[in-house]
Coordinates of C-alpha atoms and ligand atoms in Angstrom, one line a residue:
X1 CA 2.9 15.5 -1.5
X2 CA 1.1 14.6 -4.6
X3 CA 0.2 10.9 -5.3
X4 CA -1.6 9.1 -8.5
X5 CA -3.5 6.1 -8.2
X6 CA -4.0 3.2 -10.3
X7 CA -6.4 -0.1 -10.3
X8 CA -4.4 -3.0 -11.3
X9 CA -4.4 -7.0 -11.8
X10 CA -7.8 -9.2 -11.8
X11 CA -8.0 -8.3 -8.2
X12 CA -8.4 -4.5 -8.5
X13 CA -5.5 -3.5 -6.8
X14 CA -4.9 0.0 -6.3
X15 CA -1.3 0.9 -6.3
X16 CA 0.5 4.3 -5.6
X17 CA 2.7 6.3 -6.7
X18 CA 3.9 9.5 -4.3
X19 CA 5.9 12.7 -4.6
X20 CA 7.7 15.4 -3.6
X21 CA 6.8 18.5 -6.4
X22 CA 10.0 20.1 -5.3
X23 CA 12.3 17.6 -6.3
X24 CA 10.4 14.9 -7.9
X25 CA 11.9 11.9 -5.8
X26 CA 9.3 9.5 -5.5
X27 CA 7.9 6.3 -3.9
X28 CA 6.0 3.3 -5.4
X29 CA 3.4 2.1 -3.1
X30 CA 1.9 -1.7 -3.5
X31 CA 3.0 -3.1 -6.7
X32 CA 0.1 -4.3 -8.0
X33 CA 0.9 -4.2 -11.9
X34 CA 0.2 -7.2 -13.5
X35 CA 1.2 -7.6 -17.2
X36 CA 3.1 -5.3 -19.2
X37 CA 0.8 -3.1 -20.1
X38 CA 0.3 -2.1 -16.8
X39 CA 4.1 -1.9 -16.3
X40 CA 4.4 0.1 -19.1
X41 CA 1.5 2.1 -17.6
X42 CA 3.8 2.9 -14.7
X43 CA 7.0 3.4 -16.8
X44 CA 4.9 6.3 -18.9
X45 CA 3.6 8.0 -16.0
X46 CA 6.8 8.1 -13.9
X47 CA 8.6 9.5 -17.3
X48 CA 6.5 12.2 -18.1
X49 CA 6.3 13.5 -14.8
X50 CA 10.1 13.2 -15.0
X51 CA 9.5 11.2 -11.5
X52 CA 12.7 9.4 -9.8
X53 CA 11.2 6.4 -8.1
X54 CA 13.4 5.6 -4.8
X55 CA 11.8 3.2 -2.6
X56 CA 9.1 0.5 -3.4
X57 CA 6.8 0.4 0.1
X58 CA 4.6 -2.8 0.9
X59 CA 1.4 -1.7 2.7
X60 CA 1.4 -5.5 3.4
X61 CA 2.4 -9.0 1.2
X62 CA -1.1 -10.2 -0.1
X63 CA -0.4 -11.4 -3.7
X64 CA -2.5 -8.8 -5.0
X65 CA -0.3 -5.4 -3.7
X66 CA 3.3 -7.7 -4.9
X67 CA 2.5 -9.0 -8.3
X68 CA 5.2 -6.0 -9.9
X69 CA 7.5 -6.3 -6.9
X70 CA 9.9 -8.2 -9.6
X71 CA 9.2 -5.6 -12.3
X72 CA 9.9 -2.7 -10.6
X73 CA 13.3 -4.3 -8.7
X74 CA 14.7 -5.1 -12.1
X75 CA 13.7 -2.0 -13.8
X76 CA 14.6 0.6 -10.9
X77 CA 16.6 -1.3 -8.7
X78 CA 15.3 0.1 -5.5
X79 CA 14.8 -0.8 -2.2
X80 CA 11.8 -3.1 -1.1
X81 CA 10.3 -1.7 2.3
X82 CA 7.9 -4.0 4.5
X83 CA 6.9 -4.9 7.8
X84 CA 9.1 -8.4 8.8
X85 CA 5.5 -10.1 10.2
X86 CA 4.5 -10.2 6.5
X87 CA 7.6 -11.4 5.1
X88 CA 5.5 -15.3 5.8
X89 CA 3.2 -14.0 3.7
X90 CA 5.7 -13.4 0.3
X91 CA 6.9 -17.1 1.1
X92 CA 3.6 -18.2 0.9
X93 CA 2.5 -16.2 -2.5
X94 CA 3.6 -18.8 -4.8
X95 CA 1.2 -21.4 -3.4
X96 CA -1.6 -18.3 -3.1
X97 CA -1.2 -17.8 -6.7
X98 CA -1.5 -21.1 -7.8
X99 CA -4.7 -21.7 -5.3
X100 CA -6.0 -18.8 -7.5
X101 CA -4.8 -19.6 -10.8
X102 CA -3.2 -16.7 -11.4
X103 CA 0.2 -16.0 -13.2
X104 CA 2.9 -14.8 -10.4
X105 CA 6.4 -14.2 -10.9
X106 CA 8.0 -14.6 -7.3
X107 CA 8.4 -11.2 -5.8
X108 CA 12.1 -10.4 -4.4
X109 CA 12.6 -10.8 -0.1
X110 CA 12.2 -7.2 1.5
X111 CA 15.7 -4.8 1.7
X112 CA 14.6 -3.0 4.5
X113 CA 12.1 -3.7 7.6
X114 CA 9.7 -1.0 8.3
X115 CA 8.2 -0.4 11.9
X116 CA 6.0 1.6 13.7
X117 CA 6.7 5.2 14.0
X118 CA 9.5 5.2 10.8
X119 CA 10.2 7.9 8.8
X120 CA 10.2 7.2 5.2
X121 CA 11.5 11.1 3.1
X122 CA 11.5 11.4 -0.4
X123 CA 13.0 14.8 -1.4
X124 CA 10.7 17.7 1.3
X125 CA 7.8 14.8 1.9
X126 CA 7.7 12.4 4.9
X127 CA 5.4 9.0 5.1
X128 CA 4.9 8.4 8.8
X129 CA 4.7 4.5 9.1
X130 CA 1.8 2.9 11.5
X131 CA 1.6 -0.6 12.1
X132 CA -2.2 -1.4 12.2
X133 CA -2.0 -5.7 11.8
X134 CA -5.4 -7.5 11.7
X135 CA -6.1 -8.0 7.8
X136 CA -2.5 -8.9 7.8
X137 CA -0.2 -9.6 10.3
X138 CA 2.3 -7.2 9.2
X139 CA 0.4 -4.2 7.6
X140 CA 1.3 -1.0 7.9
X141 CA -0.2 2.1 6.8
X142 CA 1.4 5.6 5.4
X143 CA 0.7 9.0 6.7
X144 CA 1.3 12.5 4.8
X145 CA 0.5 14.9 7.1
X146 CA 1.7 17.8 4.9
X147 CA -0.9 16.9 2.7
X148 CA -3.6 15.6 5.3
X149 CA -4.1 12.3 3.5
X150 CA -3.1 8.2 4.7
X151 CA -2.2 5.2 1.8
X152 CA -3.9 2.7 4.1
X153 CA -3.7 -0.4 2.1
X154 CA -6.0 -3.0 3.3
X155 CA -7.2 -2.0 6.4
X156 CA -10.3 0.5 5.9
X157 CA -12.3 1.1 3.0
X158 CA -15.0 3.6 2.1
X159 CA -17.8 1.5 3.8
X160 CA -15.8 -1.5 4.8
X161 CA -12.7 -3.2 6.5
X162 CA -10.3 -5.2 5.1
X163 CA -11.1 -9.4 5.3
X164 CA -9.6 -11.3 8.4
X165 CA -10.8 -15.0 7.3
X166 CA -6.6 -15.4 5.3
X167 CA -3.9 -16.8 7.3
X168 CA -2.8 -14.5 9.6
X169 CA -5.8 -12.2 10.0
X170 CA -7.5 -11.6 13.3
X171 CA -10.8 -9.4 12.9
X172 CA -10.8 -7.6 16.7
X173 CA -7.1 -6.4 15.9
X174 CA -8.4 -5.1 13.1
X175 CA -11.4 -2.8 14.5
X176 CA -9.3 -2.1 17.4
X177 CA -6.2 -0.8 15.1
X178 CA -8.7 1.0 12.8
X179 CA -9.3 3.2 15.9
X180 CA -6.4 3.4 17.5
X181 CA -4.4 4.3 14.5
X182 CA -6.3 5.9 11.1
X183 CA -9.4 7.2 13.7
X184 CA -7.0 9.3 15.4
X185 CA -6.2 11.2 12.9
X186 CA -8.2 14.4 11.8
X187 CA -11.8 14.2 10.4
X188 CA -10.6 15.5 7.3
X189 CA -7.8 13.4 6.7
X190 CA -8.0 11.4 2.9
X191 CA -7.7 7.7 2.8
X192 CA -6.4 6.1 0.5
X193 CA -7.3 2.3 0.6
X194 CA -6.0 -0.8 -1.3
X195 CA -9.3 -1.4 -3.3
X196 CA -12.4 1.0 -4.3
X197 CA -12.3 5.0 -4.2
X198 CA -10.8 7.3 -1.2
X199 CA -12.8 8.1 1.3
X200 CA -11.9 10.2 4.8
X201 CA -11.5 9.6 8.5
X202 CA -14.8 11.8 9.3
X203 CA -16.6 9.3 7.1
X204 CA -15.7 6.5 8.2
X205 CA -15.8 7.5 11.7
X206 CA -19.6 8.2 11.4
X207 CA -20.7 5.7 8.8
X208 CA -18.9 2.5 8.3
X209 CA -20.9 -0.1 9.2
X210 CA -18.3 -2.2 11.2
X211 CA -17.8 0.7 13.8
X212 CA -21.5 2.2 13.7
Ligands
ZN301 ZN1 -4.7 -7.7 1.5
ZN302 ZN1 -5.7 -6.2 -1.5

């Protein structure tokens, strides 16, 4: 699996895009893209690496990972995967966005429901879906054990863990989901969070603050 990231929107977002070298199916992961220039930003990169986007994926529904989720519906028309426990949370993004003063065009209701243990395939590659709530109360991560590496969204990051004061979050679900569910994969596993630079399982393991 190869994957490209990108930091989008006035909340540096990082959204993904995954796939398959063989044959170039693809997935988009956390639509973060703001304006059009970071649609268009998308647009070029899936066209020169002659990528066929076929799924949108939702880590989770925090306004800042859905901002594009209209964008990309109306310019690829594909399905919208995401965990049902944060669909609450896309209901509530017009009112987050106006909290925050920022400019929000309502994102589309999910297609399809992911849960634990699903199988998501794009062309030879398989995402193995995790539910790990806590930050959000439908977040779910993505594991490509072919290429040793997790899109984990919210949920870790290279020295920190993912906020529990928003509706829905519950920090002790969170440190206990961190461990039962990204710390059980292999030290050298790459993750691949929703803000800042990757980091790996081995790091974390022995230096985040929050489980050291
Ligand atoms: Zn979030
Ligand atoms: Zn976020």
């Amino acid at each position: 699996m190869r994957l490209q990231s990108f930091t989008f929107n006035p909340l540096g977002e990082n959204t993904y895009i995954a796939w398959c070298e063989d044959t170039l199916q693809s997935v988009i992961i956390d639509a973060g893209m703001y304006n059009s220039h970071e649609h268009t930003q998308i647009q070029q990169f899936l066209q020169s690496n002659n990528l066929n986007p076929i799924a949108l994926l939702g880590t989770h529904a925090h306004i800042d990972h859905i901002f594009g989720n209209w964008w990309v519906k109306q310019t690829y028309s594909i399905p919208y995967y995401l965990h049902a426990d944060d669909v609450k949370m896309i209901d509530r993004s017009e009112t987050m966005a106006a909290l925050w003063n920022l400019a929000y065009t309502p994102s589309p209701s999910p297609d399809i429901f992911l849960n634990h243990q699903d199988q998501i395939t794009f062309g030879n590659q398989t995402l193995e879906v995790r539910f790990v709530p806590g930050h959000a109360p439908g977040h779910v991560i993505f594991v490509n054990h072919n290429s040793k590496s997790a899109i984990v969204g919210d949920t870790v990051f290279q020295g920190s863990i993912g906020r529990t004061d928003l509706p829905g979050g519950n920090h002790q679900l969170l440190l206990d989901n961190i461990e039962a569910q990204i710390f059980t994969l292999p030290d050298d596993f790459t993750l691949y969070s929703g803000h800042g630079n990757p980091t790996t399982v081995g790091v974390e393991k022995n230096t985040n603050p929050f489980f050291n």
